[in-house]
Coordinates of C-alpha atoms and ligand atoms in Angstrom, one line a residue:
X1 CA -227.7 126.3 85.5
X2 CA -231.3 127.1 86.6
X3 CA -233.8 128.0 83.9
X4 CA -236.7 129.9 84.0
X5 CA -239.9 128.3 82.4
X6 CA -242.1 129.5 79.8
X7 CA -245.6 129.0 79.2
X8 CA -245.0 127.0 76.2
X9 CA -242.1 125.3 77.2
X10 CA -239.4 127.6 76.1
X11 CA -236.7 128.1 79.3
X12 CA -234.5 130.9 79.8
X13 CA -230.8 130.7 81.9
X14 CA -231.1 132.2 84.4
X15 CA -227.5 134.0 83.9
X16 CA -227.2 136.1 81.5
X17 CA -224.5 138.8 80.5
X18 CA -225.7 142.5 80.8
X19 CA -224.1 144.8 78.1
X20 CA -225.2 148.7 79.4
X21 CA -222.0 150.8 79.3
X22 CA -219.7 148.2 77.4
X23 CA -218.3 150.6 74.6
X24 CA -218.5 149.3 71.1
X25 CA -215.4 147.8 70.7
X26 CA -215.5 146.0 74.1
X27 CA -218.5 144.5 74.0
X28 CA -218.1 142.3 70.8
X29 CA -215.4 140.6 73.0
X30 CA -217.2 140.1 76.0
X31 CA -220.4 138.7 74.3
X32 CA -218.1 136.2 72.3
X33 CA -216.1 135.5 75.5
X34 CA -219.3 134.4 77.5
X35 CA -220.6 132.8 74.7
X36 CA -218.1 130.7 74.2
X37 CA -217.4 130.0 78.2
X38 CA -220.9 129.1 79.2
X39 CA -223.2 131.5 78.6
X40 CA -226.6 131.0 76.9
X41 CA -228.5 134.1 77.4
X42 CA -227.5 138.0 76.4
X43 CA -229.5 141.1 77.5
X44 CA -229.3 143.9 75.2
X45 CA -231.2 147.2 74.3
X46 CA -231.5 149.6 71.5
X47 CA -230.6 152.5 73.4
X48 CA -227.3 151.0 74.9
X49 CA -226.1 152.1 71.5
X50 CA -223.8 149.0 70.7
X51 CA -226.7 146.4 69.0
X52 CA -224.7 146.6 66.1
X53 CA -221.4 145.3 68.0
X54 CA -223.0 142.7 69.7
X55 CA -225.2 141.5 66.3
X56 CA -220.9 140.9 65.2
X57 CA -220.2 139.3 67.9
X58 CA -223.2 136.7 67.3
X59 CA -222.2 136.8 63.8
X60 CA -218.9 135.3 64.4
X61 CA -220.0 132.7 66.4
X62 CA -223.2 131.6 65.1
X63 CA -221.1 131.2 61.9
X64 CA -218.0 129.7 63.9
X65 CA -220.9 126.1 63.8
X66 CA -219.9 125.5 67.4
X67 CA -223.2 127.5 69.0
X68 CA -226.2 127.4 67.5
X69 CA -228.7 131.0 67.7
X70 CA -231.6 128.6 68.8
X71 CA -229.1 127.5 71.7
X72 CA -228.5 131.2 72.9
X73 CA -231.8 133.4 74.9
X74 CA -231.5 136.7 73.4
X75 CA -233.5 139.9 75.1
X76 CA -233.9 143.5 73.9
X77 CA -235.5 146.3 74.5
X78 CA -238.0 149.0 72.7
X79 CA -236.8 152.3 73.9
X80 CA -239.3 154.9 74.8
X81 CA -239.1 157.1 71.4
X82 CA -240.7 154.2 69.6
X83 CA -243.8 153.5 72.1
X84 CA -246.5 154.7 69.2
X85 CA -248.5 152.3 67.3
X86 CA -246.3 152.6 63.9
X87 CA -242.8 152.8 65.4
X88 CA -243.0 149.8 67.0
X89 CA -242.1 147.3 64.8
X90 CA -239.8 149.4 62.6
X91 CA -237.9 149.7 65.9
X92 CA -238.2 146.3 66.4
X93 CA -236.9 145.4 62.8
X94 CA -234.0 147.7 63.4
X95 CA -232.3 146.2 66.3
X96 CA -232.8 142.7 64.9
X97 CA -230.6 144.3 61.8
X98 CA -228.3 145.6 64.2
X99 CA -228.3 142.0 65.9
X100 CA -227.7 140.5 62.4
X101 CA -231.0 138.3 63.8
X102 CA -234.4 137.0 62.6
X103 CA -235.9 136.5 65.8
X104 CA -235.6 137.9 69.4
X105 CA -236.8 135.3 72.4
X106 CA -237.8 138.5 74.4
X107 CA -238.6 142.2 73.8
X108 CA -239.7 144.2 76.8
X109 CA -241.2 148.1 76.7
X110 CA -237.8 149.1 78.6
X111 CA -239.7 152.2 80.7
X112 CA -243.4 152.7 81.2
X113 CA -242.8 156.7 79.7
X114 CA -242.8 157.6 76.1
X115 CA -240.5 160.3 74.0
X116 CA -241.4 161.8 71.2
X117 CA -239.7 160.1 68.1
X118 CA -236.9 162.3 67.7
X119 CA -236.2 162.3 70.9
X120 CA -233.2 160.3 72.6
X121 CA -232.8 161.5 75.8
X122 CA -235.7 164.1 77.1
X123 CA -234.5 167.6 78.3
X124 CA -238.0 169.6 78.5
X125 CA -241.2 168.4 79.8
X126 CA -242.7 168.6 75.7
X127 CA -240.0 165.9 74.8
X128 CA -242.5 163.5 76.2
X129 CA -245.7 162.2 74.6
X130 CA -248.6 162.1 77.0
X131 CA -250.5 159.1 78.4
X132 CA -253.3 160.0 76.0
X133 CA -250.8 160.5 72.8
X134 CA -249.3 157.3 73.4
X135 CA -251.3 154.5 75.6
X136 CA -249.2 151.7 76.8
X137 CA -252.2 149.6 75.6
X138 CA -251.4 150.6 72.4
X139 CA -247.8 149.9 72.6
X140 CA -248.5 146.6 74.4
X141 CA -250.6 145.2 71.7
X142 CA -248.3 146.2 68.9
X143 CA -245.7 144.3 71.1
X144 CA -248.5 141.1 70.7
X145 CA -248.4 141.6 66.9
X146 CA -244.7 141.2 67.2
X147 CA -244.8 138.0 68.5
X148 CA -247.8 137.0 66.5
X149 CA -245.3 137.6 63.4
X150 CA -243.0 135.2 64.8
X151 CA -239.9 138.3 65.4
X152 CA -240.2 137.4 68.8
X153 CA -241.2 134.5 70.9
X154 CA -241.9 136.1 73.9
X155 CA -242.9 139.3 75.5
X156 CA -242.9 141.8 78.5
X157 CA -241.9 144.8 80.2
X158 CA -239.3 146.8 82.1
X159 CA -239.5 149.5 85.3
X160 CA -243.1 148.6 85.6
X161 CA -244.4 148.9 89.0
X162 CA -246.7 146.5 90.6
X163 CA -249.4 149.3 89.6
X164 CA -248.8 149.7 86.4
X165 CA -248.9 145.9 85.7
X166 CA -252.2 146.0 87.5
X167 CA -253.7 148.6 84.9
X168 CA -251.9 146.6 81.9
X169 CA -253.5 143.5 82.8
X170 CA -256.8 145.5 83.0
X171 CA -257.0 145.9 80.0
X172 CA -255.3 143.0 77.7
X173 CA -256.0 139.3 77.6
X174 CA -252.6 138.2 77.1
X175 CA -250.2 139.3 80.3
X176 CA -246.6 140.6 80.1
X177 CA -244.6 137.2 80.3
X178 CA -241.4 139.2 82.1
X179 CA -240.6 142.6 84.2
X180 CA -237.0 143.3 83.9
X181 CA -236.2 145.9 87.1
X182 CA -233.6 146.4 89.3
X183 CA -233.3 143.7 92.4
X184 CA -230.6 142.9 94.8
X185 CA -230.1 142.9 98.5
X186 CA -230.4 146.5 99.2
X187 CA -234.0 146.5 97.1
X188 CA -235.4 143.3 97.3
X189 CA -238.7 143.6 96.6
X190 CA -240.5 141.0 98.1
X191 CA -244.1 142.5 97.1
X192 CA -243.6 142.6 93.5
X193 CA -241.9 139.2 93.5
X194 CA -245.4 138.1 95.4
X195 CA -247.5 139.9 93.0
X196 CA -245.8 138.9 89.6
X197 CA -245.3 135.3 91.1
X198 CA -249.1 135.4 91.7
X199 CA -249.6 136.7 88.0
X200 CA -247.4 134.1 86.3
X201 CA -244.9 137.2 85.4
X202 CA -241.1 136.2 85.7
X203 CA -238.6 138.3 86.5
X204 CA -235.2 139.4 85.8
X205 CA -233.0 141.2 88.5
X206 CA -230.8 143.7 87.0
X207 CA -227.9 146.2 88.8
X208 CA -227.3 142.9 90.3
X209 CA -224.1 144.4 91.4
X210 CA -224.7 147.8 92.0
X211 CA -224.2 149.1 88.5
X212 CA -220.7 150.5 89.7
X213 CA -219.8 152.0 86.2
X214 CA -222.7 154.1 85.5
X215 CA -221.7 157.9 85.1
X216 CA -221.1 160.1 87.6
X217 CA -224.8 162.3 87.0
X218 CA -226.7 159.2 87.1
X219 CA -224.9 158.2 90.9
X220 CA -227.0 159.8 94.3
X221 CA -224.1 161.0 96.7
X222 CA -222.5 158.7 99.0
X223 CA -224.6 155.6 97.2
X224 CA -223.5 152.3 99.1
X225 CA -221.4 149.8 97.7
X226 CA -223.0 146.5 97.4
X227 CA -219.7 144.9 96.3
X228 CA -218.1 146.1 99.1
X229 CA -220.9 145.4 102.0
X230 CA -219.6 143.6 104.9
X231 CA -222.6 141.4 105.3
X232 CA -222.1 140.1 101.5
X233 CA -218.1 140.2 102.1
X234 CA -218.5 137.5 105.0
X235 CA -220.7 135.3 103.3
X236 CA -218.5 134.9 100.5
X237 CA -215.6 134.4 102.7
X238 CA -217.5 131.7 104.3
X239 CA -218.3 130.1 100.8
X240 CA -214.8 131.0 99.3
X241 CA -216.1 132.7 96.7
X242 CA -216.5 136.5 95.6
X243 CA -219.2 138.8 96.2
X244 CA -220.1 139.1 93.4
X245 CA -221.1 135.9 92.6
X246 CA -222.7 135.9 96.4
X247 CA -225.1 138.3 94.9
X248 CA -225.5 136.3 91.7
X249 CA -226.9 133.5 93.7
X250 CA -228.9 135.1 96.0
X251 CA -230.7 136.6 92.6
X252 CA -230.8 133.1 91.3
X253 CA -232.2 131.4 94.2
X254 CA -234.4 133.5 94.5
X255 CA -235.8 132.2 91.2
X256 CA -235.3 135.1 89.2
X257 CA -233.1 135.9 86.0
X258 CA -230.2 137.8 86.8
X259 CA -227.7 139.6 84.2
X260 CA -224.4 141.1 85.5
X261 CA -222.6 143.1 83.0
X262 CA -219.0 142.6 82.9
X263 CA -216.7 143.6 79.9
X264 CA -213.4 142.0 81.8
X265 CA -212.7 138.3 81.1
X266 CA -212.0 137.0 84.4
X267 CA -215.0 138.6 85.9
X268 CA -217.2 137.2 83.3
X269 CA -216.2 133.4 84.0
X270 CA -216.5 134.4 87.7
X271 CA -219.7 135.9 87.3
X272 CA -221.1 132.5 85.2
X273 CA -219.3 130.1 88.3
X274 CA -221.6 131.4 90.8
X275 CA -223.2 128.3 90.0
X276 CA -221.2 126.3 91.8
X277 CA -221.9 128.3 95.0
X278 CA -224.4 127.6 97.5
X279 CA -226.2 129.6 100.2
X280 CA -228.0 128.5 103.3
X281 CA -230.6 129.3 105.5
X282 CA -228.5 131.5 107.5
X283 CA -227.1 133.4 104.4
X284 CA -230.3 134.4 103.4
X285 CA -231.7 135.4 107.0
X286 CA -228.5 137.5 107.1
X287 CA -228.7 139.0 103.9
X288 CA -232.8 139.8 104.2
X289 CA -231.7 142.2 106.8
X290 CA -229.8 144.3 104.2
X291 CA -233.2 145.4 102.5
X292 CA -232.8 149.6 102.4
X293 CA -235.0 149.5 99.4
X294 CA -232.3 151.9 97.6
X295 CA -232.2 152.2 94.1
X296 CA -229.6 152.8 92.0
X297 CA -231.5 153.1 89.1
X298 CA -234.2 156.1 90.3
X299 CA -235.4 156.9 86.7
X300 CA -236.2 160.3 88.3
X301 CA -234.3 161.5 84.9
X302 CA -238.1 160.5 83.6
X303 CA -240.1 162.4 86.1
X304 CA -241.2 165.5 85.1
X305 CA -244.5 168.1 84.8
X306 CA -245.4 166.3 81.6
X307 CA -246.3 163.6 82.7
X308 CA -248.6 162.6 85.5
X309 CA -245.6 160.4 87.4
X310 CA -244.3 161.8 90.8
X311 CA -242.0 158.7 91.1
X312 CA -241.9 156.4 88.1
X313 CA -242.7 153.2 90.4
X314 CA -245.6 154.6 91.8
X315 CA -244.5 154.1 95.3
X316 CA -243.6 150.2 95.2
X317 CA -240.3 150.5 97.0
X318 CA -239.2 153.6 96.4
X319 CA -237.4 155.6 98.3
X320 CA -235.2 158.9 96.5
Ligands
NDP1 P1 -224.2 145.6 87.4 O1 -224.9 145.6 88.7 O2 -224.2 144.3 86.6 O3 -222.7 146.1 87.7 C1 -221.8 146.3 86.6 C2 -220.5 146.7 87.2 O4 -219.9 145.7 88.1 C3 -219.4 147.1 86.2 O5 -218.7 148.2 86.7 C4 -218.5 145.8 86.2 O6 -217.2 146.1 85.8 C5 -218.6 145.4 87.6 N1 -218.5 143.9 87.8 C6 -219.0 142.9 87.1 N2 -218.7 141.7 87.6 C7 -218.0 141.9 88.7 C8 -217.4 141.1 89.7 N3 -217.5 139.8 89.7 N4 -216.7 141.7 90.7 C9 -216.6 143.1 90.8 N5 -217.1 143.9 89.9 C10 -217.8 143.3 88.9 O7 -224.8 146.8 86.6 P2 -225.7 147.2 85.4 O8 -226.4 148.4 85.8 O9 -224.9 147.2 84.1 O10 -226.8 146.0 85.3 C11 -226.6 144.8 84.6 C12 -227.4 144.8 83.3 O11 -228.8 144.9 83.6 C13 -227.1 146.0 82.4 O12 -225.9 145.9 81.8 C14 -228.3 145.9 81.5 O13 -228.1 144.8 80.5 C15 -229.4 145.6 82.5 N6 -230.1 146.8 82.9 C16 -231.4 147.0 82.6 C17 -232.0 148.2 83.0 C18 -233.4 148.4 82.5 O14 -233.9 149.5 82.6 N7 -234.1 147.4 82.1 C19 -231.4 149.2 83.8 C20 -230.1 148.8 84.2 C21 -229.5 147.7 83.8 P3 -216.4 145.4 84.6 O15 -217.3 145.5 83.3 O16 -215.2 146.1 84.5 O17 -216.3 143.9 85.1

């Protein structure tokens, strides 16, 4: 499988298993059935709510002596209630507990919008801290200490527009190393792709598949199916394969990280044999025609008077 190259030599696979909406008991099965078919890289986050199922799961097989944790790239995520100086770390600590870990090989600021501490999920505008209460600067260099403690080995961000990047890198000497955001054929984001490229930033496509499963409040009316999409459909006909793992590929040739969730067994094997599929010049002509720049994930659940956003991706490809 492809790898993704680090500045000091450390390489993340580029296909990992995504684990947002697998339930507790679920996803301690699926993360020990990739594991033990292939995979070597599992994206998590506090706020998915199942860190403590997975952290079993690694348990299990860490213990089992046939997978080693150095073998494995494992990701999380601070959640916005934690961006202040002090939480950071304690909230850092707390999902390595919950991942029965001692170190992470990437943490990424999951959104570029802060919560107050007690706050999950933000209903009012005063659920949110303010720009000035909680500076991403601030949160960015606590992120630095992290990795200067040795709990992590690498780190970066999530949902950050190429604007927001711009003012980060303003103001630290040591750049984001990854920007997790959402990337397939119907957003394809060729501009941030050219300016993290340019800025030595990797990235990591996720809703590869068109996050099917999320709940019905978080899905726009009438949203298109990417699974389903003609255009995909033929090209995996062509290549005998599914098209799923058509838009696995397309993520991974495009030299980004890509991490389909599945909870199902056969899809997760599927998902991990995209591998084996190839795409031509053709394929990709075909499918750079399917750029609508529609998100699934809007994060307009984010926007609000109390803070300064009108979209949270300031523009780069948005379209509600
Ligand atoms: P995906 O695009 O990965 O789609 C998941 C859906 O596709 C599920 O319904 C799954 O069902 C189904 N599926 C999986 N494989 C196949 C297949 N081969 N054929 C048909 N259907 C399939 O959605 P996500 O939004 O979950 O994105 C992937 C991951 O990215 C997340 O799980 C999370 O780790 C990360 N993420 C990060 C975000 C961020 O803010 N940083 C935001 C969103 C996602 P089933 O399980 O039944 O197979």
């Amino acid at each position: 499988m492809k790898t993704l190259e680090f500045k000091n030599g450390d390489k993340m696979p580029a296909i990992g298993l995504g684990t947002w909406k697998s339930g507790k008991d679920e996803v301690k099965e699926a993360v020990k059935i990739a594991l033990n078919n292939g995979y070597r890289h599992i994206d998590c986050a506090a706020t998915y709510g199942n860190e403590d199922a997975i952290g079993e799961a690694f348990s299990e097989v860490f213990n089992g002596g046939k997978i080693k944790r150095e073998e494995v790239w494992i990701t999380s995520k601070l959640w916005n209630n934690a961006h202040k100086k002090e939480d950071v770390i304690p909230a850092l600590k707390q999902t390595l507990k919950d991942l029965q870990l001692d170190y992470l090989d990437l943490y990424l600021i999951h959104w570029p919008v802060a919560f107050k501490p007690d706050v999950d999920f933000p209903e009012k505008d005063k659920d949110y801290l303010s720009l000035e209460e909680a500076p991403i600067i601030e949160t960015w260099n606590m992120m630095l200490e992290a990795k200067k403690q040795g709990l992590v080995k690498h780190v970066g961000v999530s949902n950050f527009s190429s604007m927001k990047l711009e003012e980060l890198l303003e103001e630290t000497s040591e750049n984001p190393e990854m920007n997790q955001v959402e990337l397939h054929p119907y957003l394809q984001q060729n501009d941030l792709l050219e300016f993290c490229s340019r800025h030595n930033i990797h990235l990591t496509a996720y809703s590869p598949l068109g996050s099917g499963d999320r709940p019905d409040g978080m899905k726009a009316k009438d949203e298109p199916s990417l699974l389903e999409n003609p255009v995909i459909n033929r090209i995996a006909k062509k290549h005998g394969a599914s098209a799923g793992q058509i838009l696995i590929k397309w993520s991974e040739m495009r030299g980004t990280s890509v991490i389909p969730k599945s909870t199902n067994e056969n899809r997760i094997k599927e998902n991990l044999e995209s591998t084996g599929v190839n795409l031509d010049e053709s394929d990709f002509k075909e499918i750079a025609k399917l750029d609508s720049h529609f998100r699934y994930v809007t994060g307009e659940f984010f926007v609000t008077k109390g803070n300064s956003y009108e979209n949270i991706f300031d523009d780069d490809d948005y379209k509600a």
